[in-house]
Coordinates of N, CA and C in Angstrom, one line a residue:
M1 N 24.9 -21.1 5.0 CA 23.8 -20.4 3.9 C 24.8 -20.2 2.8
R2 N 24.9 -20.7 1.7 CA 25.6 -20.4 0.3 C 25.0 -19.0 -0.3
F3 N 25.8 -18.3 -0.5 CA 25.3 -17.2 -1.3 C 25.9 -17.0 -2.8
P4 N 25.3 -16.5 -3.6 CA 24.0 -15.8 -3.4 C 22.5 -16.5 -3.3
V5 N 21.6 -16.0 -2.7 CA 20.7 -16.7 -2.3 C 19.4 -16.1 -3.0
V6 N 19.2 -17.0 -3.9 CA 18.0 -16.4 -5.0 C 16.7 -17.2 -4.8
I7 N 15.4 -16.2 -4.4 CA 14.3 -16.5 -3.8 C 13.4 -15.9 -4.8
G8 N 12.5 -16.9 -5.6 CA 11.4 -16.5 -6.3 C 10.2 -16.2 -5.7
L9 N 9.5 -15.0 -5.7 CA 8.2 -14.8 -5.1 C 7.1 -15.1 -5.9
R10 N 6.1 -15.8 -5.5 CA 4.6 -15.7 -6.1 C 3.5 -14.6 -5.1
P11 N 2.2 -14.7 -5.5 CA 1.2 -14.2 -5.2 C 0.9 -15.1 -3.6
S12 N 0.5 -14.6 -2.6 CA -0.3 -15.2 -1.5 C -1.6 -15.1 -1.5
F13 N -1.9 -16.3 -1.7 CA -3.4 -16.5 -1.5 C -4.0 -16.1 -0.2
F14 N -3.1 -16.6 1.0 CA -3.3 -15.7 2.0 C -3.7 -14.1 2.3
L15 N -2.7 -13.4 1.7 CA -3.1 -12.1 2.0 C -4.1 -11.7 0.7
R16 N -4.2 -12.4 -0.7 CA -5.4 -12.1 -1.2 C -6.6 -12.3 -0.4
G17 N -6.7 -13.5 0.3 CA -7.9 -13.9 1.0 C -8.4 -12.7 2.1
A18 N -7.4 -12.2 2.8 CA -7.4 -11.6 4.0 C -7.8 -9.9 3.0
G19 N -7.5 -9.8 2.0 CA -7.7 -8.4 1.3 C -9.2 -8.3 0.9
L20 N -9.6 -9.7 0.4 CA -11.0 -9.8 -0.1 C -12.0 -10.0 0.9
L21 N -11.5 -10.4 2.0 CA -12.4 -10.6 3.4 C -12.6 -9.4 3.7
A22 N -11.7 -8.3 4.0 CA -11.8 -6.9 4.4 C -12.9 -6.4 3.4
H23 N -12.6 -6.4 2.3 CA -13.7 -5.8 1.0 C -14.8 -6.3 1.3
G24 N -14.9 -7.6 1.7 CA -16.3 -8.1 1.8 C -17.1 -7.6 3.2
V25 N -16.2 -7.8 3.8 CA -16.8 -6.9 5.4 C -17.2 -5.5 5.2
A26 N -16.5 -4.7 4.6 CA -16.6 -3.3 4.4 C -18.0 -3.2 3.2
A27 N -18.1 -4.1 2.2 CA -19.1 -4.0 1.4 C -20.5 -4.4 2.1
S28 N -20.3 -5.4 2.9 CA -21.5 -5.9 4.0 C -22.3 -4.7 4.9
A29 N -21.2 -4.0 5.3 CA -21.3 -2.5 6.2 C -22.1 -1.8 5.4
L30 N -21.8 -1.4 4.2 CA -22.3 -0.7 3.5 C -23.5 -1.0 2.9
L31 N -24.0 -2.3 2.6 CA -25.3 -2.9 2.0 C -26.4 -2.5 3.2
G32 N -26.0 -2.5 4.5 CA -26.7 -2.2 5.6 C -27.6 -0.4 5.4
L33 N -26.6 0.1 4.8 CA -27.2 1.6 4.8 C -28.2 1.7 3.5
D34 N -29.1 2.6 3.7 CA -30.1 2.9 2.6 C -29.4 3.8 1.3
L35 N -29.0 2.6 0.6 CA -28.1 3.6 -0.7 C -29.2 3.9 -1.9
G36 N -30.2 2.9 -1.8 CA -31.0 3.0 -2.7 C -30.3 2.3 -4.3
L37 N -31.2 1.9 -5.1 CA -30.9 1.0 -6.3 C -29.6 1.4 -6.9
G38 N -29.6 2.6 -7.4 CA -28.1 3.3 -7.9 C -27.2 2.8 -6.9
G39 N -27.1 3.4 -5.7 CA -25.8 2.9 -4.8 C -25.2 1.6 -4.8
I40 N -26.6 0.7 -4.8 CA -26.2 -0.8 -4.5 C -25.3 -1.3 -6.0
A41 N -26.2 -0.5 -7.1 CA -25.5 -0.7 -8.3 C -24.0 -0.4 -8.6
A42 N -23.8 0.8 -8.0 CA -22.5 1.4 -8.0 C -21.5 0.6 -7.1
L43 N -22.0 0.0 -5.8 CA -21.1 -0.9 -5.1 C -21.0 -2.0 -5.9
A44 N -22.1 -2.6 -6.6 CA -21.6 -3.8 -7.2 C -20.6 -3.6 -8.4
L45 N -20.4 -2.7 -8.8 CA -19.5 -2.0 -9.9 C -18.0 -1.9 -9.4
V46 N -18.1 -1.4 -8.5 CA -16.8 -1.2 -7.4 C -16.4 -2.7 -6.9
V47 N -17.3 -3.6 -6.6 CA -16.7 -4.9 -6.3 C -16.5 -5.7 -7.3
L48 N -17.0 -5.6 -8.5 CA -16.6 -6.3 -9.7 C -15.2 -6.0 -10.0
G49 N -15.4 -4.5 -10.2 CA -14.0 -3.9 -10.4 C -12.7 -4.4 -9.7
A50 N -12.9 -4.4 -8.2 CA -11.7 -5.0 -7.4 C -11.7 -6.1 -7.6
L51 N -12.4 -7.1 -7.8 CA -12.2 -8.5 -8.2 C -11.4 -9.0 -9.3
L52 N -12.0 -8.0 -10.5 CA -10.7 -8.1 -11.9 C -9.4 -7.7 -11.4
A53 N -9.4 -6.9 -10.8 CA -8.3 -6.2 -10.5 C -7.1 -7.4 -9.5
W54 N -8.0 -7.8 -8.8 CA -7.3 -8.9 -7.8 C -7.0 -9.9 -8.7
R55 N -7.5 -10.5 -9.7 CA -7.3 -11.6 -10.6 C -6.1 -11.4 -11.4
A56 N -6.1 -10.1 -11.9 CA -5.2 -9.5 -12.9 C -3.8 -9.4 -12.4
G57 N -3.9 -9.0 -10.9 CA -2.9 -8.4 -10.1 C -1.5 -9.0 -10.6
R58 N -0.4 -8.6 -11.0 CA 1.0 -9.3 -10.6 C 1.8 -8.8 -9.7
P59 N 2.5 -9.4 -8.8 CA 3.3 -8.5 -8.3 C 4.6 -8.0 -9.0
S60 N 4.8 -6.6 -8.4 CA 5.6 -5.8 -9.1 C 7.5 -6.5 -9.0
I61 N 7.4 -7.3 -7.7 CA 8.8 -7.9 -7.6 C 8.4 -9.4 -7.7
V62 N 9.5 -10.1 -8.2 CA 9.2 -11.7 -8.7 C 10.3 -12.4 -8.0
G63 N 11.4 -11.9 -7.5 CA 12.4 -12.3 -7.4 C 13.3 -11.6 -5.9
L64 N 14.0 -12.0 -5.5 CA 15.1 -11.5 -4.5 C 16.5 -12.2 -4.6
K65 N 17.5 -11.5 -4.6 CA 19.1 -12.2 -4.5 C 19.4 -11.3 -3.3
L66 N 19.6 -12.4 -2.3 CA 20.6 -11.8 -1.1 C 22.0 -12.3 -1.2
L67 N 22.9 -11.1 -1.0 CA 24.1 -11.4 -1.1 C 25.0 -11.3 0.2
A68 N 26.0 -12.1 0.1 CA 26.9 -12.2 1.3 C 27.4 -11.0 1.9
D69 N 27.3 -9.8 1.3 CA 27.7 -8.4 1.7 C 26.7 -7.7 2.6
G70 N 25.4 -8.2 2.6 CA 24.4 -7.5 3.0 C 23.5 -6.9 2.0
R71 N 23.9 -6.8 0.7 CA 23.2 -6.2 -0.3 C 22.2 -7.1 -0.5
I72 N 20.9 -6.4 -1.3 CA 20.1 -7.5 -1.9 C 19.7 -6.8 -3.3
E73 N 19.3 -7.6 -4.2 CA 19.0 -7.5 -5.5 C 17.6 -7.9 -5.8
I74 N 16.5 -6.8 -6.5 CA 15.2 -7.4 -6.8 C 15.2 -7.8 -8.4
A75 N 14.2 -8.2 -8.7 CA 13.8 -8.7 -9.9 C 12.2 -8.3 -10.6
A76 N 12.2 -7.7 -11.3 CA 10.8 -7.2 -11.7 C 10.4 -8.7 -12.8
S77 N 11.3 -9.1 -13.4 CA 11.2 -10.1 -14.3 C 12.4 -10.9 -13.8
L78 N 12.6 -12.4 -13.9 CA 13.7 -13.2 -13.3 C 15.2 -13.0 -14.2
D79 N 14.8 -12.1 -15.3 CA 16.3 -12.3 -16.0 C 16.8 -10.8 -15.8
E80 N 16.2 -9.9 -14.9 CA 16.7 -8.6 -15.2 C 16.6 -8.1 -13.7
W81 N 17.8 -8.2 -12.9 CA 17.9 -7.8 -11.4 C 18.7 -6.6 -11.4
R82 N 18.1 -5.9 -10.4 CA 18.7 -4.3 -10.0 C 18.9 -4.6 -8.6
S83 N 20.2 -3.5 -8.4 CA 20.8 -3.4 -7.0 C 19.5 -2.6 -6.1
A84 N 19.6 -3.3 -4.9 CA 18.6 -2.3 -4.0 C 19.2 -2.2 -2.8
E85 N 18.1 -1.5 -1.8 CA 18.6 -1.4 -0.2 C 17.4 -2.0 0.4
V86 N 17.7 -2.4 1.5 CA 16.3 -2.6 2.4 C 16.3 -1.2 3.4
I87 N 15.4 -0.8 3.6 CA 15.0 0.6 4.4 C 14.3 0.1 5.4
P88 N 15.0 0.7 6.7 CA 14.0 0.2 7.9 C 13.1 1.0 7.8
P89 N 11.8 0.6 8.7 CA 11.7 -0.3 9.6 C 11.4 -1.4 8.8
L90 N 11.6 -3.0 9.2 CA 11.1 -3.8 8.8 C 10.6 -4.9 9.7
R91 N 9.5 -5.7 9.5 CA 9.1 -6.4 10.5 C 9.2 -7.9 10.0
I92 N 9.8 -8.6 10.9 CA 9.9 -10.3 10.9 C 9.2 -11.0 11.6
H93 N 8.3 -11.8 11.1 CA 7.7 -12.7 12.1 C 7.4 -14.2 11.0
P94 N 6.9 -15.2 11.9 CA 7.1 -16.3 11.4 C 5.7 -16.3 10.3
W95 N 4.9 -15.8 10.5 CA 3.7 -15.7 9.2 C 3.7 -14.8 8.5
L96 N 4.4 -13.5 8.8 CA 4.4 -12.6 7.8 C 5.8 -11.6 8.0
T97 N 6.4 -11.4 6.8 CA 7.7 -10.2 6.8 C 7.2 -9.0 5.9
V98 N 7.7 -7.9 7.0 CA 7.1 -6.7 5.7 C 8.6 -6.3 5.9
L99 N 9.1 -5.9 4.5 CA 10.3 -5.0 4.4 C 10.2 -4.0 3.1
R100 N 10.8 -2.8 3.4 CA 10.6 -1.8 1.9 C 12.0 -1.9 1.6
V101 N 12.2 -1.9 0.2 CA 13.2 -2.0 -0.3 C 13.4 -0.7 -1.4
R102 N 14.4 -0.2 -2.0 CA 14.4 1.0 -2.7 C 15.6 0.9 -3.7
S103 N 15.3 0.9 -4.6 CA 16.6 1.0 -5.8 C 16.7 2.0 -6.6
E104 N 17.3 2.3 -7.7 CA 17.5 3.5 -8.1 C 16.5 4.2 -8.9
D105 N 15.4 3.6 -9.2 CA 14.1 4.3 -10.0 C 13.2 3.9 -9.0
S106 N 12.8 3.2 -8.1 CA 11.6 2.9 -7.4 C 11.9 2.4 -5.9
A107 N 10.7 2.6 -5.1 CA 10.7 1.8 -4.1 C 9.4 0.9 -3.9
H108 N 9.6 -0.4 -3.4 CA 8.5 -1.2 -3.1 C 8.2 -1.6 -1.6
V109 N 7.1 -1.7 -1.0 CA 7.1 -2.4 0.2 C 6.4 -3.8 0.0
L110 N 7.3 -4.7 0.2 CA 7.0 -6.1 0.0 C 6.4 -6.8 1.5
A111 N 5.3 -7.6 1.3 CA 4.6 -8.1 2.3 C 4.6 -9.4 1.9
I112 N 5.5 -10.0 2.7 CA 5.7 -11.7 2.3 C 5.1 -12.6 3.3
A113 N 4.2 -13.5 2.7 CA 3.5 -14.4 3.5 C 4.2 -15.8 3.5
P114 N 4.1 -16.8 4.3 CA 4.8 -18.1 4.1 C 4.3 -18.9 2.9
D115 N 3.1 -18.5 2.4 CA 2.7 -19.2 1.1 C 3.4 -18.5 -0.2
S116 N 3.8 -17.2 -0.1 CA 4.5 -16.5 -1.4 C 5.6 -17.2 -1.7
L117 N 6.7 -18.2 -0.9 CA 7.5 -18.5 -1.4 C 8.1 -20.0 -0.8
A118 N 9.0 -20.8 -1.1 CA 9.6 -22.0 -0.5 C 9.5 -21.8 0.9
C119 N 9.2 -22.9 1.5 CA 9.2 -22.8 3.0 C 10.9 -22.8 3.5
E120 N 11.9 -23.4 2.7 CA 13.2 -22.8 3.2 C 13.8 -21.3 2.8
D121 N 13.3 -21.2 1.5 CA 13.3 -19.8 1.5 C 12.8 -18.5 2.5
F122 N 11.6 -19.0 2.8 CA 11.3 -18.2 3.8 C 11.9 -18.1 4.9
R123 N 12.5 -19.2 5.6 CA 13.6 -19.3 6.7 C 14.8 -18.5 6.3
R124 N 15.5 -18.8 5.2 CA 16.4 -18.2 4.7 C 16.2 -16.6 4.8
L125 N 15.3 -16.2 4.2 CA 15.1 -14.8 4.0 C 14.8 -13.9 5.5
R126 N 14.1 -14.3 6.3 CA 14.1 -14.3 7.8 C 15.4 -14.1 8.5
L127 N 16.3 -15.2 8.2 CA 17.3 -15.1 9.1 C 18.3 -14.3 8.4
W128 N 18.6 -13.7 6.9 CA 19.3 -13.0 6.5 C 18.7 -11.6 6.7
L129 N 17.8 -11.6 7.2 CA 17.1 -9.9 7.1 C 17.8 -9.6 8.7
A130 N 17.5 -10.7 9.9 CA 17.8 -10.6 10.8 C 19.6 -10.2 11.3
W131 N 19.8 -11.0 10.5 CA 21.5 -11.1 10.8 C 22.5 -10.7 9.7
R132 N 21.9 -9.8 8.7 CA 22.7 -9.2 7.6 C 23.7 -8.5 8.2
R133 N 25.0 -8.4 7.4 CA 25.8 -7.2 7.6 C 25.3 -6.2 6.7
R134 N 25.4 -5.1 7.4 CA 25.0 -3.8 6.8 C 26.2 -2.8 5.9
P135 N 26.0 -2.9 5.0 CA 26.7 -2.0 3.8 C 27.5 -1.0 4.6
G136 N 28.7 -1.1 4.7 CA 29.5 0.3 5.5 C 29.8 -0.2 7.0
T137 N 29.4 -1.2 7.5 CA 30.0 -1.4 8.7 C 30.9 -2.6 8.7
D138 N 32.0 -2.6 9.7 CA 32.7 -3.6 9.7 C 32.7 -4.3 11.1
L139 N 32.4 -5.2 10.9 CA 32.1 -6.3 12.2 C 33.4 -6.6 12.8
R140 N 34.5 -6.3 12.3 CA 35.5 -6.7 13.6 C 35.5 -5.7 14.7
L141 N 35.2 -4.6 14.5 CA 34.8 -3.4 15.4 C 33.6 -3.2 16.0
G142 N 32.9 -4.3 15.9 CA 31.2 -4.3 16.5 C 30.6 -3.8 15.3
P143 N 29.2 -4.3 15.4 CA 28.2 -4.2 14.8 C 27.5 -3.0 14.2
E144 N 27.9 -1.6 15.4 CA 27.4 -0.5 15.3 C 28.4 0.6 14.7
T145 N 29.9 -0.3 14.6 CA 30.7 0.9 13.9 C 30.9 1.1 12.6
V146 N 31.0 2.0 12.0 CA 30.8 2.4 10.4 C 32.3 2.7 10.4
S147 N 32.8 1.6 9.5 CA 34.2 1.8 8.7 C 34.4 3.4 8.0
G148 N 35.3 3.7 7.5 CA 35.8 4.6 6.8 C 35.9 5.9 7.3

């Protein structure tokens, strides 16, 4: 793998669809209740607001830069990179990867589905997360030995 690996992220239609389905199921469960006309109108406004927010939603992180020394950089826009660290725990699966990253001024939880990025980039990200060198470790002494 050649470093740095720059990965562009885009919204996942799979995750958006799952969220929309969950909201639809919750709304249909509420429709079974006797809410009256005012309650149904309020529920319709909430659903409309959720749909508008869903359509206007932009990811807060649009790019990841994976570095050879185990560090990661995040981008809120593709021309502004900030150093960050991966915070455990993280989940790496073939269909969903969830990781937490923290920079100097913010923390983010990234749920990355296979349709959020190119297939090869998804494989590289999962591989890097599983085998990355943790900053502050000396691999010559073993993966859990901290140098210094």
